[in-house]
XYZ file of N, CA and C in Angstrom:
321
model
N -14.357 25.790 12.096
C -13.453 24.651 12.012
C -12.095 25.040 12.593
N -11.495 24.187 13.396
C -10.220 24.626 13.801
C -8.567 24.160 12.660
N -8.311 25.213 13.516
C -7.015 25.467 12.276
C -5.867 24.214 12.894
N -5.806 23.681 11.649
C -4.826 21.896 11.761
C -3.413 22.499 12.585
N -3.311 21.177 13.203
C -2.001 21.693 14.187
C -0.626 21.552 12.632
N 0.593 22.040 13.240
C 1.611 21.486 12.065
C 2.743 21.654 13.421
N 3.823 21.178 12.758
C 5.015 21.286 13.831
C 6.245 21.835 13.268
N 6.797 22.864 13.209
C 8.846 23.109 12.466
C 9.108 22.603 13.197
N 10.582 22.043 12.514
C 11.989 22.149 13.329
C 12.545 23.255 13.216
N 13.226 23.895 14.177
C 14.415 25.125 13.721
C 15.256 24.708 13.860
N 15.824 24.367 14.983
C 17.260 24.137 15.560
C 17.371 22.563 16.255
N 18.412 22.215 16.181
C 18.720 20.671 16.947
C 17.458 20.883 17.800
N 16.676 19.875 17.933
C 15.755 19.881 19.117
C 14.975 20.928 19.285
N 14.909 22.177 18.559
C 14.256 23.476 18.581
C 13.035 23.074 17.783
N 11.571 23.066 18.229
C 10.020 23.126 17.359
C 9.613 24.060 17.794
N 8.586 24.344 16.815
C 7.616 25.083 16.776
C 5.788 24.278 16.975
N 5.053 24.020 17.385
C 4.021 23.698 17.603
C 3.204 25.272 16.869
N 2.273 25.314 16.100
C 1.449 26.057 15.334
C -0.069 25.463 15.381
N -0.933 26.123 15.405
C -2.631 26.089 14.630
C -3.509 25.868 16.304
N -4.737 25.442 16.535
C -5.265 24.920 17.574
C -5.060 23.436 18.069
N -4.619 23.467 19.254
C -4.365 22.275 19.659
C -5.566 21.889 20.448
N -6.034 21.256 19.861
C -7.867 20.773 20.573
C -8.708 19.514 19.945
N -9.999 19.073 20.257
C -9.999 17.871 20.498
C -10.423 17.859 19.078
N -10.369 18.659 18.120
C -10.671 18.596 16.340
C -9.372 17.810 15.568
N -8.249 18.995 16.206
C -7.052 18.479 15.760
C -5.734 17.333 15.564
N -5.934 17.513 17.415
C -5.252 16.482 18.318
C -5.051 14.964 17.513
N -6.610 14.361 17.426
C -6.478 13.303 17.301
C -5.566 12.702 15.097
N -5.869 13.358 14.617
C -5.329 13.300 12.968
C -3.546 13.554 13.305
N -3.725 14.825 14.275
C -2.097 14.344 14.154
C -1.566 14.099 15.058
N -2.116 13.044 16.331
C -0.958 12.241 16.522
C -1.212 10.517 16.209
N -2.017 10.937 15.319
C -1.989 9.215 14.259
C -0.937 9.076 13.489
N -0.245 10.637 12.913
C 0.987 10.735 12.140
C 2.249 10.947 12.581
N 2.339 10.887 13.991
C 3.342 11.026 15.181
C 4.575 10.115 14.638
N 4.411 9.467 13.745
C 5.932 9.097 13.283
C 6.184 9.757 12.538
N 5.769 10.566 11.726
C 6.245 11.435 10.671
C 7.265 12.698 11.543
N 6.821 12.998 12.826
C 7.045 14.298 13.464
C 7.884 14.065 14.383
N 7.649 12.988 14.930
C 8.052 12.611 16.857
C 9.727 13.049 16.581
N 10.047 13.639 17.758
C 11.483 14.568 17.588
C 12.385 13.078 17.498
N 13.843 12.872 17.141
C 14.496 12.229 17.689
C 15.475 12.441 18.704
N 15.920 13.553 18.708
C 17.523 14.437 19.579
C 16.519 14.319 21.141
N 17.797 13.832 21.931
C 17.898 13.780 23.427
C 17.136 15.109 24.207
N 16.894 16.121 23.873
C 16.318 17.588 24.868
C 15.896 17.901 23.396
N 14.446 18.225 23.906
C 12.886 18.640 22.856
C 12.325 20.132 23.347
N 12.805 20.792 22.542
C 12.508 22.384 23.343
C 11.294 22.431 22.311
N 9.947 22.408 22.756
C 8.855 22.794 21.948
C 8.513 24.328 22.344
N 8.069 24.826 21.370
C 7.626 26.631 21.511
C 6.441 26.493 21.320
N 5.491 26.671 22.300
C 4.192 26.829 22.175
C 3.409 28.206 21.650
N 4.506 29.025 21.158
C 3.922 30.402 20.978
C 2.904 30.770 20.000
N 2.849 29.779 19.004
C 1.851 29.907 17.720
C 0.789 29.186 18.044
N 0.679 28.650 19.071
C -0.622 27.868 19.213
C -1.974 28.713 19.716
N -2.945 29.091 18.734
C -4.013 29.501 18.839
C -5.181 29.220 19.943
N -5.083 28.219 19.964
C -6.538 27.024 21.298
C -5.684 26.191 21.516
N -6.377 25.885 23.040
C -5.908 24.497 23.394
C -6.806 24.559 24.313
N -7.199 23.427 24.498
C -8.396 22.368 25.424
C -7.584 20.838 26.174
N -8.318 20.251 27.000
C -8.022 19.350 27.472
C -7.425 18.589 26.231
N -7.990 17.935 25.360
C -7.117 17.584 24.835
C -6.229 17.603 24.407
N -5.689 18.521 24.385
C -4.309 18.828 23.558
C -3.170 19.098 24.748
N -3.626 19.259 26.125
C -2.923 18.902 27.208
C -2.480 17.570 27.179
N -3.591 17.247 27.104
C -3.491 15.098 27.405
C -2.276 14.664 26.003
N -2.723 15.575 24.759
C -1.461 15.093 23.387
C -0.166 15.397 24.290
N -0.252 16.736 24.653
C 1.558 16.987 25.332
C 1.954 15.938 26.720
N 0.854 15.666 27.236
C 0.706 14.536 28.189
C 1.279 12.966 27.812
N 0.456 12.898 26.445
C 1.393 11.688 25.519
C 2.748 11.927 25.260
N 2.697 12.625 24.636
C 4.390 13.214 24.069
C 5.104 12.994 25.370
N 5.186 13.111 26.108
C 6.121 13.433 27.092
C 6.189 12.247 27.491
N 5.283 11.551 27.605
C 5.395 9.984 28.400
C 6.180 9.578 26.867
N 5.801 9.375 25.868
C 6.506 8.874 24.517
C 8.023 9.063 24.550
N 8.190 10.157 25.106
C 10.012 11.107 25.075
C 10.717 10.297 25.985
N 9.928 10.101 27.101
C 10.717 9.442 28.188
C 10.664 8.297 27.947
N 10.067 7.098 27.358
C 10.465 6.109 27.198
C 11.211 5.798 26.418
N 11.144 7.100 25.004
C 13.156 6.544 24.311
C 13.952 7.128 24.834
N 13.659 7.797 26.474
C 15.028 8.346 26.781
C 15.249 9.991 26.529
N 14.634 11.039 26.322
C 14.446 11.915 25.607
C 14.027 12.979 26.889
N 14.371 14.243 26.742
C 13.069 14.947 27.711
C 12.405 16.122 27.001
N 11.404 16.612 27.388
C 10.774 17.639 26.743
C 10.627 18.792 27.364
N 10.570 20.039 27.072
C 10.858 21.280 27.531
C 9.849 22.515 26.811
N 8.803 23.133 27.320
C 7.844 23.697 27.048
C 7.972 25.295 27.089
N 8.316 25.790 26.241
C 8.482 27.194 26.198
C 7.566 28.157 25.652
N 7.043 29.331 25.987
C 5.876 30.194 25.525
C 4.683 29.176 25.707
N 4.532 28.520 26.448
C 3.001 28.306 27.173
C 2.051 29.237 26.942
N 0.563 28.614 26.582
C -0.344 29.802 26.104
C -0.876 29.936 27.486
N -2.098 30.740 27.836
C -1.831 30.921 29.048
C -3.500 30.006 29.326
N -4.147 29.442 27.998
C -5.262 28.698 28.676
C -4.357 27.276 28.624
N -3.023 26.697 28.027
C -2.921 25.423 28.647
C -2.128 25.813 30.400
N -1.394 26.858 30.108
C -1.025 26.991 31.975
C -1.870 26.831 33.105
N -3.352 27.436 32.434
C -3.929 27.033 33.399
C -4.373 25.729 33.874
N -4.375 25.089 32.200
C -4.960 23.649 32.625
C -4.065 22.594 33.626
N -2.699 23.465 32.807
C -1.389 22.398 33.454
C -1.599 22.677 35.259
N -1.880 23.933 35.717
C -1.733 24.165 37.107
C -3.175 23.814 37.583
N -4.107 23.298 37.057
C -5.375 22.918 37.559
C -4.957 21.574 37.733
N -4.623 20.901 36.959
C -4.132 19.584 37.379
C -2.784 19.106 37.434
N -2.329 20.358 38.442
C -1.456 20.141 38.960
C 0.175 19.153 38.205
N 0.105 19.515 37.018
C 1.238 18.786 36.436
C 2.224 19.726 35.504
N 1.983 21.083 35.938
C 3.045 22.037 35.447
C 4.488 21.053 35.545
N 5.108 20.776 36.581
C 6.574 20.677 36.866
C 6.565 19.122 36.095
N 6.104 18.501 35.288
C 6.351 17.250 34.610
C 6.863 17.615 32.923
N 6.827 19.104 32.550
C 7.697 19.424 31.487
C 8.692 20.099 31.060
N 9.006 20.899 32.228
C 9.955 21.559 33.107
C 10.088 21.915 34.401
N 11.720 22.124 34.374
C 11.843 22.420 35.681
C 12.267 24.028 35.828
N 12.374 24.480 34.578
C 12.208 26.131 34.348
C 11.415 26.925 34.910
N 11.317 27.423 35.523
C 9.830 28.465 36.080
C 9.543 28.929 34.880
N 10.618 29.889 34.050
C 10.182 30.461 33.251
C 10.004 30.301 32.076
N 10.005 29.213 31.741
C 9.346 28.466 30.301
C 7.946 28.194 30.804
N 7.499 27.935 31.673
C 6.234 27.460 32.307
C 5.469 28.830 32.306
N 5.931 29.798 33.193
C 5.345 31.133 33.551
C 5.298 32.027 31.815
N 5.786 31.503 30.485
C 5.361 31.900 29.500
C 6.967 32.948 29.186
N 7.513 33.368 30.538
C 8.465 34.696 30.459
C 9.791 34.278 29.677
């Protein structure tokens, strides 16, 4: 069974993303996406605790990000695991959550 996603805040706009992000998880929590959804203008998510991730949980950060930008918001992806980097550079949509190299490149 995969381990339930959860989300911290640390800092203004500072999260933490935790557990497997995959197609077990994905869907339970972003049914609760109002409980979590950031409010502050720049969304620095830390992907560093995230165990799995699969297409789906690309396509959740895929939501999120379209969600951010329509209240105006942007999102910023730091410690990338290195199976969503790949997914992000297989389909070609690395540069739609930064424009950092090195939040992307994990460094």
């Amino acid at each position: 069974m995969s381990e339930p996603l959860s989300l911290q805040k640390h800092t203004n706009g500072h999260y933490c993303l935790s557990g497997e992000l995959d197609r077990d998880t994905v869907p339970p929590f972003w049914r609760r996406r109002v409980e979590w959804l950031p409010k502050e203008p720049q969304v620095l998510l830390d992907l560093s605790q995230v165990k799995r991730v699969d297409s789906a949980g690309m396509a959740m950060l895929l939501h999120l990000q379209q969600q951010l930008t329509v209240n105006q918001q942007t999102l910023v992806l730091s410690q990338i695991p290195a199976q969503l980097r790949v997914l992000l550079q297989l389909s070609n949509i690395e540069e739609l959550f930064t424009d950092d190299k090195s939040s992307v490149d994990g460094e």
